[in-house]
Tab-separated table of N, CA and C in Angstrom:
chain	number	residue	atom	x	y	z
D	255	MET	N	-49.978	-5.826	-66.514
D	255	MET	CA	-51.401	-5.928	-66.762
D	255	MET	C	-52.158	-5.198	-65.660
D	256	LEU	N	-53.241	-4.539	-66.044
D	256	LEU	CA	-54.047	-3.766	-65.113
D	256	LEU	C	-55.502	-4.174	-65.247
D	257	THR	N	-56.182	-4.269	-64.120
D	257	THR	CA	-57.630	-4.476	-64.121
D	257	THR	C	-58.268	-3.399	-63.266
D	258	VAL	N	-59.486	-3.025	-63.637
D	258	VAL	CA	-60.259	-2.046	-62.874
D	258	VAL	C	-61.653	-2.621	-62.674
D	259	ASP	N	-62.029	-2.798	-61.404
D	259	ASP	CA	-63.372	-3.259	-61.061
D	259	ASP	C	-64.112	-2.111	-60.421
D	260	GLU	N	-65.382	-1.983	-60.771
D	260	GLU	CA	-66.198	-0.889	-60.256
D	260	GLU	C	-67.242	-1.413	-59.290
D	261	ALA	N	-67.445	-0.682	-58.201
D	261	ALA	CA	-68.478	-1.011	-57.226
D	261	ALA	C	-69.059	0.291	-56.692
D	262	ARG	N	-70.183	0.178	-56.005
D	262	ARG	CA	-70.787	1.333	-55.350
D	262	ARG	C	-70.714	1.095	-53.848
D	263	GLN	N	-70.396	2.141	-53.135
D	263	GLN	CA	-70.369	2.062	-51.680
D	263	GLN	C	-70.976	3.361	-51.168
D	264	GLY	N	-72.205	3.275	-50.677
D	264	GLY	CA	-72.931	4.489	-50.332
D	264	GLY	C	-73.113	5.305	-51.609
D	265	GLY	N	-72.821	6.588	-51.536
D	265	GLY	CA	-72.916	7.448	-52.704
D	265	GLY	C	-71.639	7.501	-53.528
D	266	TRP	N	-70.685	6.668	-53.205
D	266	TRP	CA	-69.370	6.703	-53.858
D	266	TRP	C	-69.244	5.605	-54.907
D	267	THR	N	-68.564	5.922	-55.988
D	267	THR	CA	-68.149	4.941	-56.983
D	267	THR	C	-66.728	4.531	-56.617
D	268	VAL	N	-66.527	3.251	-56.381
D	268	VAL	CA	-65.209	2.748	-56.007
D	268	VAL	C	-64.620	2.011	-57.199
D	269	LEU	N	-63.477	2.499	-57.661
D	269	LEU	CA	-62.744	1.848	-58.748
D	269	LEU	C	-61.537	1.157	-58.132
D	270	HIS	N	-61.589	-0.161	-58.099
D	270	HIS	CA	-60.500	-0.951	-57.509
D	270	HIS	C	-59.513	-1.286	-58.619
D	271	VAL	N	-58.329	-0.701	-58.525
D	271	VAL	CA	-57.305	-0.831	-59.564
D	271	VAL	C	-56.264	-1.845	-59.094
D	272	ARG	N	-55.933	-2.796	-59.968
D	272	ARG	CA	-54.935	-3.826	-59.644
D	272	ARG	C	-53.894	-3.899	-60.755
D	273	GLY	N	-52.626	-4.012	-60.350
D	273	GLY	CA	-51.564	-4.212	-61.330
D	273	GLY	C	-50.649	-3.016	-61.449
D	274	GLU	N	-50.197	-2.773	-62.666
D	274	GLU	CA	-49.261	-1.687	-62.940
D	274	GLU	C	-50.005	-0.506	-63.545
D	275	LEU	N	-49.794	0.663	-62.969
D	275	LEU	CA	-50.391	1.898	-63.483
D	275	LEU	C	-49.286	2.645	-64.224
D	276	ASP	N	-49.218	2.386	-65.531
D	276	ASP	CA	-48.119	2.945	-66.320
D	276	ASP	C	-48.649	3.511	-67.637
D	277	ILE	N	-47.752	3.854	-68.516
D	277	ILE	CA	-48.134	4.505	-69.773
D	277	ILE	C	-49.076	3.642	-70.605
D	278	ALA	N	-48.937	2.335	-70.527
D	278	ALA	CA	-49.794	1.450	-71.306
D	278	ALA	C	-51.174	1.274	-70.684
D	279	SER	N	-51.262	1.306	-69.364
D	279	SER	CA	-52.518	0.993	-68.693
D	279	SER	C	-53.269	2.205	-68.149
D	280	SER	N	-52.599	3.327	-67.995
D	280	SER	CA	-53.259	4.482	-67.379
D	280	SER	C	-54.472	4.994	-68.173
D	281	PRO	N	-54.509	4.873	-69.511
D	281	PRO	CA	-55.725	5.309	-70.208
D	281	PRO	C	-56.990	4.568	-69.754
D	282	ALA	N	-56.854	3.326	-69.334
D	282	ALA	CA	-58.022	2.575	-68.854
D	282	ALA	C	-58.576	3.197	-67.578
D	283	VAL	N	-57.709	3.600	-66.675
D	283	VAL	CA	-58.154	4.244	-65.430
D	283	VAL	C	-58.805	5.580	-65.761
D	284	ARG	N	-58.172	6.337	-66.641
D	284	ARG	CA	-58.740	7.620	-67.065
D	284	ARG	C	-60.148	7.429	-67.625
D	285	GLN	N	-60.326	6.395	-68.463
D	285	GLN	CA	-61.628	6.143	-69.069
D	285	GLN	C	-62.680	5.790	-68.025
D	286	HIS	N	-62.319	4.982	-67.044
D	286	HIS	CA	-63.263	4.616	-65.977
D	286	HIS	C	-63.712	5.851	-65.201
D	287	VAL	N	-62.786	6.753	-64.906
D	287	VAL	CA	-63.144	7.980	-64.190
D	287	VAL	C	-64.058	8.837	-65.063
D	288	HIS	N	-63.714	8.984	-66.334
D	288	HIS	CA	-64.546	9.771	-67.246
D	288	HIS	C	-65.935	9.165	-67.390
D	289	ASP	N	-66.018	7.845	-67.456
D	289	ASP	CA	-67.318	7.177	-67.566
D	289	ASP	C	-68.174	7.436	-66.327
D	290	ALA	N	-67.552	7.404	-65.160
D	290	ALA	CA	-68.290	7.684	-63.914
D	290	ALA	C	-68.855	9.094	-63.945
D	291	VAL	N	-68.023	10.053	-64.311
D	291	VAL	CA	-68.464	11.452	-64.353
D	291	VAL	C	-69.552	11.636	-65.416
D	292	ALA	N	-69.372	11.029	-66.583
D	292	ALA	CA	-70.353	11.159	-67.663
D	292	ALA	C	-71.717	10.602	-67.271
D	293	SER	N	-71.719	9.622	-66.372
D	293	SER	CA	-72.992	9.042	-65.937
D	293	SER	C	-73.533	9.715	-64.673
D	294	GLY	N	-72.924	10.836	-64.301
D	294	GLY	CA	-73.452	11.627	-63.194
D	294	GLY	C	-72.891	11.304	-61.831
D	295	ARG	N	-71.929	10.412	-61.770
D	295	ARG	CA	-71.335	10.066	-60.474
D	295	ARG	C	-70.142	10.985	-60.220
D	296	ARG	N	-70.208	11.751	-59.160
D	296	ARG	CA	-69.203	12.788	-58.907
D	296	ARG	C	-68.297	12.499	-57.708
D	297	ASP	N	-68.580	11.447	-56.962
D	297	ASP	CA	-67.745	11.072	-55.821
D	297	ASP	C	-67.082	9.747	-56.146
D	298	VAL	N	-65.755	9.783	-56.316
D	298	VAL	CA	-65.018	8.610	-56.800
D	298	VAL	C	-63.890	8.270	-55.837
D	299	VAL	N	-63.790	6.989	-55.520
D	299	VAL	CA	-62.677	6.445	-54.759
D	299	VAL	C	-61.837	5.620	-55.716
D	300	LEU	N	-60.558	5.922	-55.801
D	300	LEU	CA	-59.622	5.077	-56.547
D	300	LEU	C	-58.877	4.230	-55.527
D	301	ASP	N	-59.206	2.955	-55.493
D	301	ASP	CA	-58.553	2.028	-54.567
D	301	ASP	C	-57.285	1.515	-55.239
D	302	LEU	N	-56.158	2.032	-54.790
D	302	LEU	CA	-54.856	1.689	-55.375
D	302	LEU	C	-54.074	0.717	-54.491
D	303	SER	N	-54.764	0.064	-53.578
D	303	SER	CA	-54.078	-0.810	-52.621
D	303	SER	C	-53.406	-2.005	-53.286
D	304	GLU	N	-53.815	-2.352	-54.504
D	304	GLU	CA	-53.178	-3.466	-55.201
D	304	GLU	C	-52.416	-3.017	-56.450
D	305	VAL	N	-52.034	-1.749	-56.476
D	305	VAL	CA	-51.166	-1.251	-57.540
D	305	VAL	C	-49.734	-1.384	-57.052
D	306	PHE	N	-48.932	-2.167	-57.758
D	306	PHE	CA	-47.563	-2.410	-57.291
D	306	PHE	C	-46.525	-1.611	-58.064
D	307	PHE	N	-46.978	-0.876	-59.105
D	307	PHE	CA	-46.056	-0.014	-59.845
D	307	PHE	C	-46.844	1.154	-60.398
D	308	CYS	N	-46.275	2.349	-60.300
D	308	CYS	CA	-46.900	3.545	-60.842
D	308	CYS	C	-45.809	4.451	-61.393
D	309	ASP	N	-45.911	4.798	-62.684
D	309	ASP	CA	-44.941	5.716	-63.267
D	309	ASP	C	-45.559	7.109	-63.394
D	310	SER	N	-44.849	8.017	-64.045
D	310	SER	CA	-45.310	9.397	-64.131
D	310	SER	C	-46.626	9.528	-64.902
D	311	SER	N	-46.872	8.655	-65.863
D	311	SER	CA	-48.152	8.721	-66.573
D	311	SER	C	-49.302	8.319	-65.653
D	312	GLY	N	-49.044	7.385	-64.757
D	312	GLY	CA	-50.049	7.019	-63.765
D	312	GLY	C	-50.343	8.175	-62.830
D	313	VAL	N	-49.296	8.863	-62.389
D	313	VAL	CA	-49.477	10.036	-61.538
D	313	VAL	C	-50.259	11.100	-62.307
D	314	GLY	N	-49.953	11.255	-63.584
D	314	GLY	CA	-50.683	12.214	-64.414
D	314	GLY	C	-52.170	11.916	-64.467
D	315	VAL	N	-52.523	10.644	-64.540
D	315	VAL	CA	-53.938	10.247	-64.552
D	315	VAL	C	-54.592	10.602	-63.217
D	316	LEU	N	-53.885	10.377	-62.117
D	316	LEU	CA	-54.443	10.717	-60.804
D	316	LEU	C	-54.683	12.220	-60.688
D	317	ILE	N	-53.736	13.011	-61.143
D	317	ILE	CA	-53.879	14.466	-61.084
D	317	ILE	C	-55.004	14.930	-62.009
D	318	ALA	N	-55.094	14.340	-63.197
D	318	ALA	CA	-56.164	14.700	-64.131
D	318	ALA	C	-57.534	14.319	-63.564
D	319	ALA	N	-57.613	13.171	-62.898
D	319	ALA	CA	-58.877	12.745	-62.281
D	319	ALA	C	-59.287	13.727	-61.191
D	320	ARG	N	-58.325	14.153	-60.399
D	320	ARG	CA	-58.603	15.145	-59.342
D	320	ARG	C	-59.134	16.434	-59.960
D	321	ARG	N	-58.471	16.888	-60.999
D	321	ARG	CA	-58.873	18.132	-61.675
D	321	ARG	C	-60.281	17.995	-62.261
D	322	LEU	N	-60.557	16.878	-62.927
D	322	LEU	CA	-61.871	16.651	-63.524
D	322	LEU	C	-62.968	16.676	-62.460
D	323	LEU	N	-62.761	15.944	-61.391
D	323	LEU	CA	-63.788	15.875	-60.360
D	323	LEU	C	-63.986	17.211	-59.662
D	324	ARG	N	-62.903	17.934	-59.432
D	324	ARG	CA	-63.045	19.259	-58.825
D	324	ARG	C	-63.797	20.207	-59.752
D	325	SER	N	-63.583	20.081	-61.065
D	325	SER	CA	-64.241	20.978	-62.015
D	325	SER	C	-65.754	20.774	-62.051
D	326	CYS	N	-66.203	19.578	-61.688
D	326	CYS	CA	-67.647	19.320	-61.665
D	326	CYS	C	-68.164	19.201	-60.231
D	327	ARG	N	-67.410	19.783	-59.317
D	327	ARG	CA	-67.770	19.819	-57.885
D	327	ARG	C	-67.914	18.439	-57.275
D	328	GLY	N	-67.093	17.530	-57.771
D	328	GLY	CA	-67.064	16.184	-57.222
D	328	GLY	C	-65.890	16.026	-56.273
D	329	ARG	N	-65.694	14.795	-55.809
D	329	ARG	CA	-64.609	14.499	-54.879
D	329	ARG	C	-63.876	13.243	-55.320
D	330	LEU	N	-62.565	13.264	-55.112
D	330	LEU	CA	-61.719	12.105	-55.391
D	330	LEU	C	-60.989	11.738	-54.117
D	331	ARG	N	-61.047	10.470	-53.770
D	331	ARG	CA	-60.293	9.949	-52.634
D	331	ARG	C	-59.494	8.745	-53.112
D	332	LEU	N	-58.282	8.616	-52.561
D	332	LEU	CA	-57.414	7.492	-52.895
D	332	LEU	C	-57.342	6.528	-51.739
D	333	VAL	N	-57.221	5.243	-52.051
D	333	VAL	CA	-56.957	4.215	-51.048
D	333	VAL	C	-55.567	3.682	-51.318
D	334	LEU	N	-54.728	3.780	-50.300
D	334	LEU	CA	-53.405	3.173	-50.324
D	334	LEU	C	-53.371	2.174	-49.177
D	335	PRO	N	-52.452	1.216	-49.177
D	335	PRO	CA	-52.429	0.212	-48.112
D	335	PRO	C	-52.439	0.851	-46.732
D	336	ALA	N	-53.022	0.139	-45.780
D	336	ALA	CA	-53.197	0.666	-44.429
D	336	ALA	C	-51.897	1.207	-43.844
D	337	ARG	N	-50.776	0.553	-44.139
D	337	ARG	CA	-49.499	1.026	-43.586
D	337	ARG	C	-48.786	1.977	-44.549
D	338	GLY	N	-49.462	2.320	-45.648
D	338	GLY	CA	-48.839	3.148	-46.668
D	338	GLY	C	-48.337	4.486	-46.170
D	339	ALA	N	-49.097	5.139	-45.315
D	339	ALA	CA	-48.694	6.465	-44.845
D	339	ALA	C	-47.445	6.396	-43.981
D	340	GLU	N	-47.309	5.311	-43.204
D	340	GLU	CA	-46.145	5.194	-42.327
D	340	GLU	C	-44.940	4.570	-43.038
D	341	GLU	N	-45.173	3.433	-43.681
D	341	GLU	CA	-44.066	2.688	-44.273
D	341	GLU	C	-43.864	2.992	-45.747
D	342	GLY	N	-44.905	3.479	-46.395
D	342	GLY	CA	-44.774	3.880	-47.787
D	342	GLY	C	-45.055	2.787	-48.787
D	343	SER	N	-46.243	2.790	-49.357
D	343	SER	CA	-46.518	1.919	-50.492
D	343	SER	C	-45.813	2.521	-51.699
D	344	HIS	N	-45.725	1.769	-52.761
D	344	HIS	CA	-45.052	2.284	-53.955
D	344	HIS	C	-45.720	3.570	-54.446
D	345	VAL	N	-47.051	3.542	-54.591
D	345	VAL	CA	-47.754	4.725	-55.096
D	345	VAL	C	-47.558	5.896	-54.145
D	346	ASN	N	-47.654	5.640	-52.853
D	346	ASN	CA	-47.475	6.705	-51.862
D	346	ASN	C	-46.079	7.313	-51.982
D	347	ARG	N	-45.064	6.475	-52.146
D	347	ARG	CA	-43.690	6.979	-52.278
D	347	ARG	C	-43.515	7.798	-53.554
D	348	VAL	N	-44.120	7.353	-54.653
D	348	VAL	CA	-44.029	8.091	-55.911
D	348	VAL	C	-44.708	9.451	-55.771
D	349	LEU	N	-45.902	9.470	-55.199
D	349	LEU	CA	-46.607	10.741	-55.022
D	349	LEU	C	-45.816	11.691	-54.128
D	350	ALA	N	-45.244	11.143	-53.056
D	350	ALA	CA	-44.441	11.977	-52.151
D	350	ALA	C	-43.183	12.493	-52.841
D	351	ALA	N	-42.511	11.630	-53.600
D	351	ALA	CA	-41.271	12.027	-54.271
D	351	ALA	C	-41.517	13.145	-55.286
D	352	LEU	N	-42.681	13.130	-55.907
D	352	LEU	CA	-43.007	14.156	-56.895
D	352	LEU	C	-43.625	15.401	-56.255
D	353	GLY	N	-43.850	15.345	-54.948
D	353	GLY	CA	-44.395	16.496	-54.239
D	353	GLY	C	-45.877	16.716	-54.446
D	354	VAL	N	-46.605	15.681	-54.858
D	354	VAL	CA	-48.040	15.839	-55.103
D	354	VAL	C	-48.910	15.041	-54.131
D	355	ARG	N	-48.331	14.337	-53.185
D	355	ARG	CA	-49.095	13.532	-52.236
D	355	ARG	C	-50.109	14.390	-51.474
D	356	ARG	N	-49.726	15.629	-51.168
D	356	ARG	CA	-50.580	16.532	-50.385
D	356	ARG	C	-51.848	16.931	-51.137
D	357	LEU	N	-51.890	16.720	-52.448
D	357	LEU	CA	-53.066	17.077	-53.239
D	357	LEU	C	-54.235	16.127	-53.019
D	358	PHE	N	-53.958	14.947	-52.475
D	358	PHE	CA	-54.962	13.897	-52.397
D	358	PHE	C	-55.376	13.582	-50.970
D	359	GLU	N	-56.657	13.251	-50.823
D	359	GLU	CA	-57.150	12.687	-49.577
D	359	GLU	C	-56.919	11.182	-49.674
D	360	VAL	N	-56.150	10.640	-48.729
D	360	VAL	CA	-55.778	9.227	-48.762
D	360	VAL	C	-56.382	8.515	-47.555
D	361	TYR	N	-56.925	7.334	-47.808
D	361	TYR	CA	-57.570	6.529	-46.775
D	361	TYR	C	-56.970	5.128	-46.770
D	362	ALA	N	-57.148	4.420	-45.658
D	362	ALA	CA	-56.566	3.089	-45.489
D	362	ALA	C	-57.319	2.018	-46.270
D	363	ASP	N	-58.630	2.209	-46.478
D	363	ASP	CA	-59.419	1.223	-47.205
D	363	ASP	C	-60.641	1.901	-47.812
D	364	ALA	N	-61.325	1.180	-48.687
D	364	ALA	CA	-62.467	1.755	-49.397
D	364	ALA	C	-63.597	2.107	-48.446
D	365	GLY	N	-63.775	1.318	-47.396
D	365	GLY	CA	-64.818	1.618	-46.415
D	365	GLY	C	-64.606	2.969	-45.761
D	366	ALA	N	-63.371	3.245	-45.376
D	366	ALA	CA	-63.061	4.544	-44.763
D	366	ALA	C	-63.196	5.661	-45.787
D	367	ALA	N	-62.776	5.422	-47.011
D	367	ALA	CA	-62.845	6.454	-48.049
D	367	ALA	C	-64.290	6.841	-48.359
D	368	ALA	N	-65.205	5.883	-48.277
D	368	ALA	CA	-66.608	6.150	-48.577
D	368	ALA	C	-67.387	6.622	-47.352
D	369	ASP	N	-66.728	6.710	-46.213
D	369	ASP	CA	-67.368	7.147	-44.962
D	369	ASP	C	-67.236	8.663	-44.843
D	370	GLU	N	-68.346	9.349	-44.807
D	370	GLU	CA	-68.335	10.809	-44.721
D	370	GLU	C	-67.697	11.329	-43.431
D	371	GLU	N	-67.656	10.491	-42.402
D	371	GLU	CA	-67.115	10.914	-41.101
D	371	GLU	C	-65.618	10.617	-40.958
D	372	ALA	N	-65.079	9.762	-41.795
D	372	ALA	CA	-63.676	9.339	-41.656
D	372	ALA	C	-62.731	10.474	-42.036
D	373	GLN	N	-61.618	10.511	-41.343
D	373	GLN	CA	-60.569	11.489	-41.620
D	373	GLN	C	-59.492	10.833	-42.483
D	374	PRO	N	-58.955	11.597	-43.449
D	374	PRO	CA	-57.887	11.031	-44.274
D	374	PRO	C	-56.616	10.799	-43.471
D	375	LEU	N	-55.772	9.906	-43.961
D	375	LEU	CA	-54.466	9.674	-43.354
D	375	LEU	C	-53.600	10.903	-43.573
D	376	SER	N	-52.705	11.152	-42.650
D	376	SER	CA	-51.799	12.291	-42.838
D	376	SER	C	-50.755	11.931	-43.878
D	377	ALA	N	-50.219	12.952	-44.490
D	377	ALA	CA	-49.223	12.739	-45.568
D	377	ALA	C	-47.923	12.235	-45.038
């Protein structure tokens, strides 16, 4: 089961995703991103800190979201657990294993992701 809660933090739309990001649930995340863009919001944070499983369809949604936001001159930032870059959260490990982790700006929490001065975590 997957839930997506939306919040605003500064000029950013934060989508807090919880649960499994898989073939059954990834369309919901895709729809939330599309809805944000359709309503004029171009800076999106996907908080994946509570995603405990992600398959290739979930990764596909993340890549598609990145492509969509870049096409409209927006920005996408991901939140993975604070220790994700060092110890490896599930999503972080999947992205790294597929060789796409470098495509994303990753932050430790939504506050850092929405901070214009914060630097992303290293891959």
